[in-house]
Coordinates of C-alpha atoms in Angstrom, one line a residue:
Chain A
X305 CA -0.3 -16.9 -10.8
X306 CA -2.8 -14.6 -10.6
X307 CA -5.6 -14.3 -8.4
X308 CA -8.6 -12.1 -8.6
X309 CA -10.0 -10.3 -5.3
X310 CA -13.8 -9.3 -4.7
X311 CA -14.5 -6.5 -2.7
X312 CA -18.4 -6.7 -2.0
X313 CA -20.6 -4.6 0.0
X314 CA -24.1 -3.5 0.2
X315 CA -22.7 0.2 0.5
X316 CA -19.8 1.7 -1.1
X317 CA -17.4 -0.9 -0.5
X318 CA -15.1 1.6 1.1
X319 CA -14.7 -0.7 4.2
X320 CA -14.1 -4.0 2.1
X321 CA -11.7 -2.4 0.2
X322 CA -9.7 -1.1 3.0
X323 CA -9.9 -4.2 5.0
X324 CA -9.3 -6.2 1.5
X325 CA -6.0 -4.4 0.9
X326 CA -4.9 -4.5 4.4
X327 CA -5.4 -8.5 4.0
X328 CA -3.7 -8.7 0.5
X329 CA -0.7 -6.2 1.3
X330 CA 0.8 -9.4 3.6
X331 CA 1.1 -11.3 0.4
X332 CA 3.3 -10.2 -1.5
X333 CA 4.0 -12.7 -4.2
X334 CA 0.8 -12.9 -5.9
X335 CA -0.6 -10.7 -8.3
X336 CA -3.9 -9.9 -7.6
X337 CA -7.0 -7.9 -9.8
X338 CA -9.1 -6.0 -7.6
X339 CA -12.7 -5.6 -8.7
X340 CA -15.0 -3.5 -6.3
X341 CA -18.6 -4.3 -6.3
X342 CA -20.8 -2.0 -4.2
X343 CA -24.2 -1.9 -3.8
X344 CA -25.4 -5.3 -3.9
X345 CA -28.2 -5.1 -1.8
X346 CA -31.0 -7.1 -3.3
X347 CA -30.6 -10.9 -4.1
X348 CA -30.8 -10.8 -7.8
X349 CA -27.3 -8.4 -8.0
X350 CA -26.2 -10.8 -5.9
X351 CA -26.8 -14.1 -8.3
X352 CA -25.6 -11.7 -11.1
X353 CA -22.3 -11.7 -9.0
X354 CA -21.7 -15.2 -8.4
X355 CA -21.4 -15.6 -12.3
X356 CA -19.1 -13.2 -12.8
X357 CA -17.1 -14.4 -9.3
X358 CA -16.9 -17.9 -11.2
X359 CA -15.7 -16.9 -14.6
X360 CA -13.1 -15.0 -12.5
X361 CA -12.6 -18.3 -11.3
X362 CA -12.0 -20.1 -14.6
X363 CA -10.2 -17.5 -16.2
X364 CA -7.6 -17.5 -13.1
X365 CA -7.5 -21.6 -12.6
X366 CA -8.0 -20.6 -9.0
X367 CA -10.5 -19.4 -6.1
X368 CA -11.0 -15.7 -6.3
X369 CA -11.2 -13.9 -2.6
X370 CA -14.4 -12.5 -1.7
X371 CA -14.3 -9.8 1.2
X372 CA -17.2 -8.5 1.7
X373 CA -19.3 -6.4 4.3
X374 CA -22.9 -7.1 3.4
X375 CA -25.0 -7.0 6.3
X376 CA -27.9 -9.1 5.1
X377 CA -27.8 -13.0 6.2
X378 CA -29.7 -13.8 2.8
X379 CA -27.7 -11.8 0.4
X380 CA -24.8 -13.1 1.9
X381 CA -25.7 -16.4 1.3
X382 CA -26.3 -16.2 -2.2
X383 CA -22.8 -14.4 -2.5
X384 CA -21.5 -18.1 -0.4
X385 CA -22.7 -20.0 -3.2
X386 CA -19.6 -18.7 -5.8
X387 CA -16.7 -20.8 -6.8
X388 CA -14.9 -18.1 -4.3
X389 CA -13.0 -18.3 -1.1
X390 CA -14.6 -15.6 1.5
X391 CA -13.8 -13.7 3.9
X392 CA -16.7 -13.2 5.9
X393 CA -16.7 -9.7 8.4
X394 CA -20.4 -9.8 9.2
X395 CA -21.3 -13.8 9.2
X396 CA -17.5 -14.2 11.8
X397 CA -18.2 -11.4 13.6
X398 CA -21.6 -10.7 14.1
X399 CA -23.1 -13.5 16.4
X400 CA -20.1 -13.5 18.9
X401 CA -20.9 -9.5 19.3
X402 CA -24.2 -10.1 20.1
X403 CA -23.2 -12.8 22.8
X404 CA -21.0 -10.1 23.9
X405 CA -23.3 -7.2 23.9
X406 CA -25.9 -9.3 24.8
X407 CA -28.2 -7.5 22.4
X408 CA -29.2 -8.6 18.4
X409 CA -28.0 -7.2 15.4
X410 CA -30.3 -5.0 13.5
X411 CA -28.8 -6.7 10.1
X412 CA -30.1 -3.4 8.2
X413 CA -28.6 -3.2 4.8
X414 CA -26.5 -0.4 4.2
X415 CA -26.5 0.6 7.7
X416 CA -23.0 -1.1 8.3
X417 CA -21.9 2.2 5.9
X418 CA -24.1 4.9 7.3
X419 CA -22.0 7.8 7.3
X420 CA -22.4 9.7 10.9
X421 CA -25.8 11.6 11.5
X422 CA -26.3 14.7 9.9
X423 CA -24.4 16.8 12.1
X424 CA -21.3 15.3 11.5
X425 CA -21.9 15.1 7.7
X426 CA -22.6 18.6 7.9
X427 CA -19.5 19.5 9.9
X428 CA -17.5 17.9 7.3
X429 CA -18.6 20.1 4.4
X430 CA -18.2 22.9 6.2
X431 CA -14.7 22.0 7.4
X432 CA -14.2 21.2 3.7
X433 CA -15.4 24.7 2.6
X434 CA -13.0 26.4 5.4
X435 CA -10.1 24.7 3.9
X436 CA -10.5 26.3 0.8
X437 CA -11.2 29.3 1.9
X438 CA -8.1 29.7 3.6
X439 CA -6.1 28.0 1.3
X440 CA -2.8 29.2 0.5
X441 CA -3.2 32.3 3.3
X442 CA -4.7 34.0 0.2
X443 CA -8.2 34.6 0.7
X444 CA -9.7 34.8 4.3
X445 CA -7.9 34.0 7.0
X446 CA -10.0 32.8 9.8
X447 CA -7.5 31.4 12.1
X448 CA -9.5 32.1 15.2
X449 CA -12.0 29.5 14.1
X450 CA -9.1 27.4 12.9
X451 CA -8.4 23.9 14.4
X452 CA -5.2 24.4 13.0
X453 CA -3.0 25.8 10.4
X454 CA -0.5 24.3 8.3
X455 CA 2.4 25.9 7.3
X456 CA 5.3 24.9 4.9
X457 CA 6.9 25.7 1.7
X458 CA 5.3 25.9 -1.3
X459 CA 4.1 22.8 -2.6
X460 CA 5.4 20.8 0.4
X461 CA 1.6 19.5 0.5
X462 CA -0.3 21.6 2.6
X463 CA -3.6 21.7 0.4
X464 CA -4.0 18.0 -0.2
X465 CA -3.2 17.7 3.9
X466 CA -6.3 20.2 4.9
X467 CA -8.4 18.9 2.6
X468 CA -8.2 15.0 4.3
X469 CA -8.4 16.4 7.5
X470 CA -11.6 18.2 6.6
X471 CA -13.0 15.3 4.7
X472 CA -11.7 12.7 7.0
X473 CA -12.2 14.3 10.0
X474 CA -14.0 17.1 10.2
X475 CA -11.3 19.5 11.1
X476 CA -11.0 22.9 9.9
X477 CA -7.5 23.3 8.7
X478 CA -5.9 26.6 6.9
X479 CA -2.3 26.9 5.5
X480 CA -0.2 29.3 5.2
X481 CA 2.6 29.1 2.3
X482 CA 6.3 30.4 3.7
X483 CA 7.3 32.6 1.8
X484 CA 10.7 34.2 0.9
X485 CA 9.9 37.5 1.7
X486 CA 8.6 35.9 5.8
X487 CA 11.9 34.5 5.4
X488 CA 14.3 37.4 5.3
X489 CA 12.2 38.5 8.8
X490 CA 14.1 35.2 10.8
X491 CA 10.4 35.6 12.6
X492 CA 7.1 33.9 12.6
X493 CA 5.0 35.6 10.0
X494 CA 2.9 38.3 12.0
X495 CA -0.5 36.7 10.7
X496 CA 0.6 33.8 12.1
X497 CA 1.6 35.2 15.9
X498 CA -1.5 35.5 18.0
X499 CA -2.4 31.8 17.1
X500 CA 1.4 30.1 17.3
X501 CA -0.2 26.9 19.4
X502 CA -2.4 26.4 16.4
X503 CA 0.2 25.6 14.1
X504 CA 1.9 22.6 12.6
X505 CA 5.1 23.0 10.2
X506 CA 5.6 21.0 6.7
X507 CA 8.9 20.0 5.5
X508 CA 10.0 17.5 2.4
X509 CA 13.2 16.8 1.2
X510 CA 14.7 19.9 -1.4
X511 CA 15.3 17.1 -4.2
X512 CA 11.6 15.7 -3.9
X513 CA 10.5 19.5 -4.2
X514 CA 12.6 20.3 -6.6
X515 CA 10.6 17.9 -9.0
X516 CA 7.3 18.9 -7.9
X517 CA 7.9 22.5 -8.4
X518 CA 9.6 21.3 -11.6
X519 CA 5.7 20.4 -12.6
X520 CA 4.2 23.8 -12.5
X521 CA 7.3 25.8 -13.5
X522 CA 9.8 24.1 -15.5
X523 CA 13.5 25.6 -15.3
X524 CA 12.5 28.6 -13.4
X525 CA 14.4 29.7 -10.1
X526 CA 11.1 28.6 -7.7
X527 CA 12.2 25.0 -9.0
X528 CA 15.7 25.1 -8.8
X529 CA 17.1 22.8 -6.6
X530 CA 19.4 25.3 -4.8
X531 CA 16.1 27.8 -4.2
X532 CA 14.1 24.6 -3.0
X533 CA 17.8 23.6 -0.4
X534 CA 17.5 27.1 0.7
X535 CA 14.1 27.5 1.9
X536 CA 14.0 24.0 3.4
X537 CA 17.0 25.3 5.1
X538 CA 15.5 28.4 6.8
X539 CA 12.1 27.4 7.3
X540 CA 13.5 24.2 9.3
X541 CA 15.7 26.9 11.2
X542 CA 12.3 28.7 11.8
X543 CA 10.3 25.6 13.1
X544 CA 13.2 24.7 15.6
X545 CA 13.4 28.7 16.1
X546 CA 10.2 29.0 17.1
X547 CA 9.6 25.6 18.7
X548 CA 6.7 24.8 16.1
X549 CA 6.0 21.4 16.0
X550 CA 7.0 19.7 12.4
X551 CA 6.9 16.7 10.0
X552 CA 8.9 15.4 7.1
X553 CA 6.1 14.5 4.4
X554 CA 8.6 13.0 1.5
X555 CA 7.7 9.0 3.0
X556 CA 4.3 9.8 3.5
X557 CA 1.0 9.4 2.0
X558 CA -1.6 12.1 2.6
X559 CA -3.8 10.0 4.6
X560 CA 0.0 9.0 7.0
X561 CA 0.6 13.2 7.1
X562 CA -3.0 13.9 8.7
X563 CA -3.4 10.7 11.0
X564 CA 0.0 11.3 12.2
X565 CA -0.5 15.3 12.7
X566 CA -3.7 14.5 14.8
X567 CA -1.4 12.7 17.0
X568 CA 0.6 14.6 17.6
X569 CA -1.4 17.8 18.2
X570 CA -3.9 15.7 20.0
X571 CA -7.0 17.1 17.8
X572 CA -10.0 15.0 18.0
X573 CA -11.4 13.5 15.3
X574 CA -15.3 15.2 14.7
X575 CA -17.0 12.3 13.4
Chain B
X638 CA -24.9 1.1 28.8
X639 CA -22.2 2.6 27.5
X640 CA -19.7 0.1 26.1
X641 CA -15.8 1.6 24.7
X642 CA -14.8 0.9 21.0
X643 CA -11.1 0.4 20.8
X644 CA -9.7 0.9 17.1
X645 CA -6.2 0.0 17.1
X646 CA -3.7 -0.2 14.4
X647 CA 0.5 -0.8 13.7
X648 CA -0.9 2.2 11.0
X649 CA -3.1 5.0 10.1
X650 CA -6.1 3.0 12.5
X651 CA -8.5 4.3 9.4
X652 CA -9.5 0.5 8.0
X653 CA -9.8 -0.4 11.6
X654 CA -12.2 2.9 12.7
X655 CA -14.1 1.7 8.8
X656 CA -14.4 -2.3 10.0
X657 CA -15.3 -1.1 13.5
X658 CA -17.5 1.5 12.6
X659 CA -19.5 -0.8 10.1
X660 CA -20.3 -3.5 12.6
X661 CA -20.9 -1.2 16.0
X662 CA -23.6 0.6 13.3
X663 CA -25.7 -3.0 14.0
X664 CA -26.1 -2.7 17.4
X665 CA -28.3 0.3 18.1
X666 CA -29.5 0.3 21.0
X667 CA -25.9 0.7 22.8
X668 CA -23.9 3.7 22.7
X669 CA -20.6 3.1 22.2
X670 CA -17.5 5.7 23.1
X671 CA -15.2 5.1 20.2
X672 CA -11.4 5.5 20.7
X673 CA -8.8 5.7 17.9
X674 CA -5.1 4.6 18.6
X675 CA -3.0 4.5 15.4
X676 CA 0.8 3.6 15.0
X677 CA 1.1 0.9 17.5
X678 CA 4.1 -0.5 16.4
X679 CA 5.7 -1.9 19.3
X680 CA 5.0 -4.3 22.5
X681 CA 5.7 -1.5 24.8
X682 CA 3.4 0.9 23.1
X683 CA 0.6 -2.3 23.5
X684 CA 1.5 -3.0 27.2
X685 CA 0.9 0.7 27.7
X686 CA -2.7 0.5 25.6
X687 CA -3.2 -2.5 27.8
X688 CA -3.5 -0.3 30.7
X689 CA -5.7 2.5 28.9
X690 CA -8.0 -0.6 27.9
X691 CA -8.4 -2.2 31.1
X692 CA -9.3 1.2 32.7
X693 CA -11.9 1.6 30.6
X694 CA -13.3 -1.9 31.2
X695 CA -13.7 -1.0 35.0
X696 CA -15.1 2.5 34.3
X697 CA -17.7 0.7 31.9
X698 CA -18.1 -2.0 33.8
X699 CA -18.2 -4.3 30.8
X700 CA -15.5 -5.4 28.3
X701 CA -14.3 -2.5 25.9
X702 CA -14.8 -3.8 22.2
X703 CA -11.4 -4.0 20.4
X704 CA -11.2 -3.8 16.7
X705 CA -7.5 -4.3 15.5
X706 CA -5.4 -4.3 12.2
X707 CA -2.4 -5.3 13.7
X708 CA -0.2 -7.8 11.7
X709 CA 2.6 -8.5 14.1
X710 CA 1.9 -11.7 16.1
X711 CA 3.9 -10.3 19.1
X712 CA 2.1 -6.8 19.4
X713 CA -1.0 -8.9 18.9
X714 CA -0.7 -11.2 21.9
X715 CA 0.1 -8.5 24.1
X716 CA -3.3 -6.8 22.9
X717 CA -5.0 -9.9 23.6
X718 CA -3.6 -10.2 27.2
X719 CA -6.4 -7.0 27.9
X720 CA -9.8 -7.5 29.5
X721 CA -11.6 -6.6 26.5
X722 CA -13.5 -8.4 23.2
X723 CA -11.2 -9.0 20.4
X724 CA -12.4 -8.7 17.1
X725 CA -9.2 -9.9 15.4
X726 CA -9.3 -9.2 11.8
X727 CA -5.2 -10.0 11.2
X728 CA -5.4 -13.7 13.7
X729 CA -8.6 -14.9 12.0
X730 CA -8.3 -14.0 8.3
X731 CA -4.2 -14.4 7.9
X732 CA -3.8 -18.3 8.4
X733 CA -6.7 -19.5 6.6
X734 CA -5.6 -17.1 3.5
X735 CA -1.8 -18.8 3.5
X736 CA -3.6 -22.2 3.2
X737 CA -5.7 -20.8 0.3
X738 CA -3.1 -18.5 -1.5
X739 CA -0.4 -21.6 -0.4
X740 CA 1.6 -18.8 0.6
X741 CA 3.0 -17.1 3.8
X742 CA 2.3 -13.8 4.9
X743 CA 5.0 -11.4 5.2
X744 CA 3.7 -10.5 8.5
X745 CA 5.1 -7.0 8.3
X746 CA 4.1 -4.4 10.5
X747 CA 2.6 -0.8 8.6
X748 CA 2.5 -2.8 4.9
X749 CA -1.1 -4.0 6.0
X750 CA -2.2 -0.1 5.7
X751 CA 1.1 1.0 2.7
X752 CA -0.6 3.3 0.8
X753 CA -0.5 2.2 -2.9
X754 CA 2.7 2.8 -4.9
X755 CA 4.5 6.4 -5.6
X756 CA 2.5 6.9 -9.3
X757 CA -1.2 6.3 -7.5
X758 CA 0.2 8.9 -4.5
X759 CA 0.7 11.5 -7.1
X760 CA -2.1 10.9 -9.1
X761 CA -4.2 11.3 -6.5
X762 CA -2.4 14.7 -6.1
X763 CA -2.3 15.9 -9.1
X764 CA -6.4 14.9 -9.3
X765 CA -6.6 17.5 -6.3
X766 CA -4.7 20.2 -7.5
X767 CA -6.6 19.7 -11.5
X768 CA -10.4 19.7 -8.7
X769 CA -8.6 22.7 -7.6
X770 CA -7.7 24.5 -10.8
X771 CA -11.2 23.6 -12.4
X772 CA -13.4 24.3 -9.5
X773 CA -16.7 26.5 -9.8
X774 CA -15.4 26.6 -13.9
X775 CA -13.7 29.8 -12.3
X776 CA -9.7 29.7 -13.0
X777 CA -9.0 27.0 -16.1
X778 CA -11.1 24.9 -17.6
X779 CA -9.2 21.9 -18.4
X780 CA -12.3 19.9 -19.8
X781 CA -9.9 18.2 -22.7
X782 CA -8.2 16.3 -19.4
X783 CA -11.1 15.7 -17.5
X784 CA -12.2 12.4 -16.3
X785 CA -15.6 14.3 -15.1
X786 CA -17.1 17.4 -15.5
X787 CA -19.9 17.8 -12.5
X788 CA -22.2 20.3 -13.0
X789 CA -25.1 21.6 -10.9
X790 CA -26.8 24.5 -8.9
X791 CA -24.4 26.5 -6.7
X792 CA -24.4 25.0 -3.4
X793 CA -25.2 21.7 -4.6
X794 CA -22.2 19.9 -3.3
X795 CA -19.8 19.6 -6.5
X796 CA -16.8 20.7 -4.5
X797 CA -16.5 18.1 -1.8
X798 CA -17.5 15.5 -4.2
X799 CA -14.5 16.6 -6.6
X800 CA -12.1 16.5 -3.9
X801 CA -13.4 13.5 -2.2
X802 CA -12.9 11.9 -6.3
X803 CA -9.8 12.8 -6.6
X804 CA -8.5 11.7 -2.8
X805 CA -9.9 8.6 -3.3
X806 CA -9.9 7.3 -6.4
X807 CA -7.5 9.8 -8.1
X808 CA -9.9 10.8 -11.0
X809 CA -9.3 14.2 -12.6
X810 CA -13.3 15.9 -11.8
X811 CA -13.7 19.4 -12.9
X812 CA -16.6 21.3 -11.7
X813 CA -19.4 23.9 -13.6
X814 CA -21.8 25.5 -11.9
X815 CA -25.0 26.4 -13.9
X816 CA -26.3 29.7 -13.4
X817 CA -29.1 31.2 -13.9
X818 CA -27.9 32.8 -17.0
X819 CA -26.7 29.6 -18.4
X820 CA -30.3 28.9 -18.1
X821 CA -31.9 31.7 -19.9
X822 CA -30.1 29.9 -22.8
X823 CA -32.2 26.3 -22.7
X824 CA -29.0 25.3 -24.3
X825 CA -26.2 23.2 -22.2
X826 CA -23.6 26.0 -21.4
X827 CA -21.2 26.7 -24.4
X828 CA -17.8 25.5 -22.6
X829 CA -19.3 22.1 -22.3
X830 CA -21.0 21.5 -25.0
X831 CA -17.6 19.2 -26.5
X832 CA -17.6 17.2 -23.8
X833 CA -21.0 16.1 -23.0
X834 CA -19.9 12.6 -22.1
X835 CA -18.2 13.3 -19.5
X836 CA -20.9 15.8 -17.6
X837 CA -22.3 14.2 -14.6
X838 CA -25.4 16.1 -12.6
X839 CA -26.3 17.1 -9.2
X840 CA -29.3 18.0 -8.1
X841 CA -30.6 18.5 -4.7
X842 CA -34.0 19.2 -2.8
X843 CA -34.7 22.9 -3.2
X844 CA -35.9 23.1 0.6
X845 CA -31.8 22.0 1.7
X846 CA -30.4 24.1 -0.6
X847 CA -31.8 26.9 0.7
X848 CA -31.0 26.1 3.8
X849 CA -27.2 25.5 2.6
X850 CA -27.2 29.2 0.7
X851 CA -28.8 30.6 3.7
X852 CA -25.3 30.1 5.3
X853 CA -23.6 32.3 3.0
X854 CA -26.0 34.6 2.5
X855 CA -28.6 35.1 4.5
X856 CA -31.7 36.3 4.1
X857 CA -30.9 36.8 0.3
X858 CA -32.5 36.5 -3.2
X859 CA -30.1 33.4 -3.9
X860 CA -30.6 31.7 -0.9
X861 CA -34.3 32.3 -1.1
X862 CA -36.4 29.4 -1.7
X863 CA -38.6 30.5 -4.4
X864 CA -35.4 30.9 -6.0
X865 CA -33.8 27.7 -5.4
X866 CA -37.3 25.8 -6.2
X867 CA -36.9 27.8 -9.6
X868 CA -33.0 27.0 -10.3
X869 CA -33.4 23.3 -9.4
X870 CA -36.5 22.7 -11.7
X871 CA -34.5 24.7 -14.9
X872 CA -31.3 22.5 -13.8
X873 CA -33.6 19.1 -13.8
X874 CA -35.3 20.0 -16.8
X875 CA -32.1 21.1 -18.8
X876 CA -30.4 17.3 -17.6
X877 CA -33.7 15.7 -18.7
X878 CA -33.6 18.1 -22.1
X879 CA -29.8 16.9 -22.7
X880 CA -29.9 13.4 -21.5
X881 CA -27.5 14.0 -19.0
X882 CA -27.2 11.6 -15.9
X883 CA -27.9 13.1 -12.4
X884 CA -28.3 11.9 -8.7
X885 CA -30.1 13.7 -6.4
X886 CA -27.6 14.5 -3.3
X887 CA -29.5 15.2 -0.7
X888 CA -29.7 12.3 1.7
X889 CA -26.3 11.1 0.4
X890 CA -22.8 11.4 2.2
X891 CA -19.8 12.3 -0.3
X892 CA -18.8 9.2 0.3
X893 CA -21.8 7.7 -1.2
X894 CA -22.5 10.9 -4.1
X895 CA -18.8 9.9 -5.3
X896 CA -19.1 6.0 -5.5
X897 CA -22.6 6.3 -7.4
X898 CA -20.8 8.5 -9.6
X899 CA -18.3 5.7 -10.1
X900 CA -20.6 3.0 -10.6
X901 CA -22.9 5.0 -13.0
X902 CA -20.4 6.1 -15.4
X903 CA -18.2 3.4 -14.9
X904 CA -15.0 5.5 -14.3
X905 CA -12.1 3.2 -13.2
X906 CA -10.4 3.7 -9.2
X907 CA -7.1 4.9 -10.1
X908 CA -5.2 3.3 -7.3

């Protein structure tokens, strides 16, 4: 059977869809279409929605699941009246944190979604515009103003990694590709040296590189298995060499790799 | 009063931070200290959060807020043994969803937060390394593969949203800034003139983006305002001229500037 799952906000829906899939990932068995909705912030998007919620409902032959984060009691209520089975953040939540807090809601649409002031949104970018500017060690390298910088073979996932941090957390990341030639030198690469507690290693399994090399140059030696076993090899030698701290990314999704390197290095998150 | 916000997760803590975030943003008038522990995955990493929580309870001298995503029952109860105020997404949402679904949950501990499956992980990177390769319209120009072209002033936040497009959603955005020679022309740049329905535009308020360019290059003819005013009104004109949609990106987050895109051209979330 298949069920059909709503994720409504007044915002982006970011936020219900997160919380939605966290919810729907525990059931494993049923089949569900995910349809994100943002931006219902008036009443009349809202009536709009309920149609559409109960053809859903016909066309499956059962409830659809409504998660929603929509601050406003009135939208909300409209959104209540569908043939739907919700999951309500804001009406659960809201009243027994204002009994806590001892202090009322401001129910402000979109609020719920404000992103940060304008410091933080600003910090972002920039941290955003770091990372690619030291991307790959090739342009600038700016490691004093660094937070960190990754290091790892090629394509072990370094860009994708800096680029989350800086968009997720404001962090100004660069990376630095290990190369065969730093290799043959069994030390840290001397650009590297003077800022050795900034920086936090990459590795992946050889046959998981091997196919993503195998992407960008088919057949060539880069992308041979044996050249991808050998690096692996020596640059793991190099992080336990040089007691740099390290991660296997081949289980991981990006968003795991960064939460789990600000763990570990104990960065704080700038938003 | 300043009141602690305890996000806590068996994963990544980021839908937890998002749930938290969106309902502490009602309640202005406190100011909340917000704390992010992820990858609680055991009782005796809870017992020891336990501690951390209740110190902060009698530092505060009110109850820390705690927003969790955990799905194991056991780690759970030893959360809720804490002087603080549970907002328990997993113990208020799970059971009444098995009665609706007539299903159990699998109650596994991490699944609530799996990222996706394998393909939509290297979509999304392969959407960052295409933003990559087509950014500024500098390297390639990869236009037949596009999902998006974004074009717009220099500066006017094309970059970030790219990325953030291809993070997110795993949509293939290449980027095109328009010059000022492009717009001698009154014509829509050559190199995108076959793919006009996929061209999205920014625009942005001529007094930030000078304020933006100003950072690069100070005190120069491109980040001068006169100049800006005079790029932004060509750019608007030249959208209006070609019937090209736009948002204007000032007062938005990426977060928002990427889901408007969405929405407006109705690209589908590739995850």
């Amino acid at each position: 059977m298949k069920r059909t799952a709503f994720f409504i906000s007044d915002g982006t829906g970011l936020t219900a869809e997160a919380l939605g899939n966290s919810l729907l990932a525990q059931f494993e068995k049923i089949q569900f279409e995910r349809v994100t909705v943002p931006y219902i912030d008036d009443t009349t998007k809202a009536a709009e929605l309920v149609i559409r919620i109960n053809k859903a409902a016909e066309l499956d032959g059962g409830k659809p699941l409504i998660f929603d984060t929509i601050v406003n009691n009135d939208i909300r209520a409209v959104i209540s009246e569908a043939n739907g089975f919700m999951v309500d953040i804001f009406g659960t939540f809201l009243q027994p944190l204002e009994s806590e807090l001892s202090s009322s809601s401001s129910y402000s649409v979109g609020k719920s979604h404000a992103i940060s002031n304008e410091s933080n949104y600003e910090r972002r970018i920039h941290a955003v515009n770091f990372a690619l500017d030291n991307d790959d060690g090739a342009r600038t390298r700016q490691y004093d103003e660094a937070d960190l910088i990754l290091v790892g073979a090629s394509r072990s996932g370094k860009t994708p990694t800096c680029l989350y941090l800086a968009l997720q957390y404001g962090v100004k990341a660069a990376n630095y590709p290990i190369t065969e030639e730093d290799l043959l030198d069994e030390k840290l690469p001397e650009a590297l040296r003077p800022h050795k507690g900034k920086i936090f290693g990459l590795t992946i399994e050889p046959e998981r590189l091997a196919v993503i090399r195998n992407e960008r140059r088919p057949n060539s030696r880069y992308s041979s298995l044996k050249q991808c076993m050998h690096e692996i090899e020596e640059i793991e030698l190099l992080y336990r060499r040089e007691r740099i701290p390290f991660m296997n990314t081949t289980a991981y999704s990006v968003e795991e790799i960064a939460t789990r390197i600000m763990v570990t290095t104990g960065l704080q998150r700038n938003r």
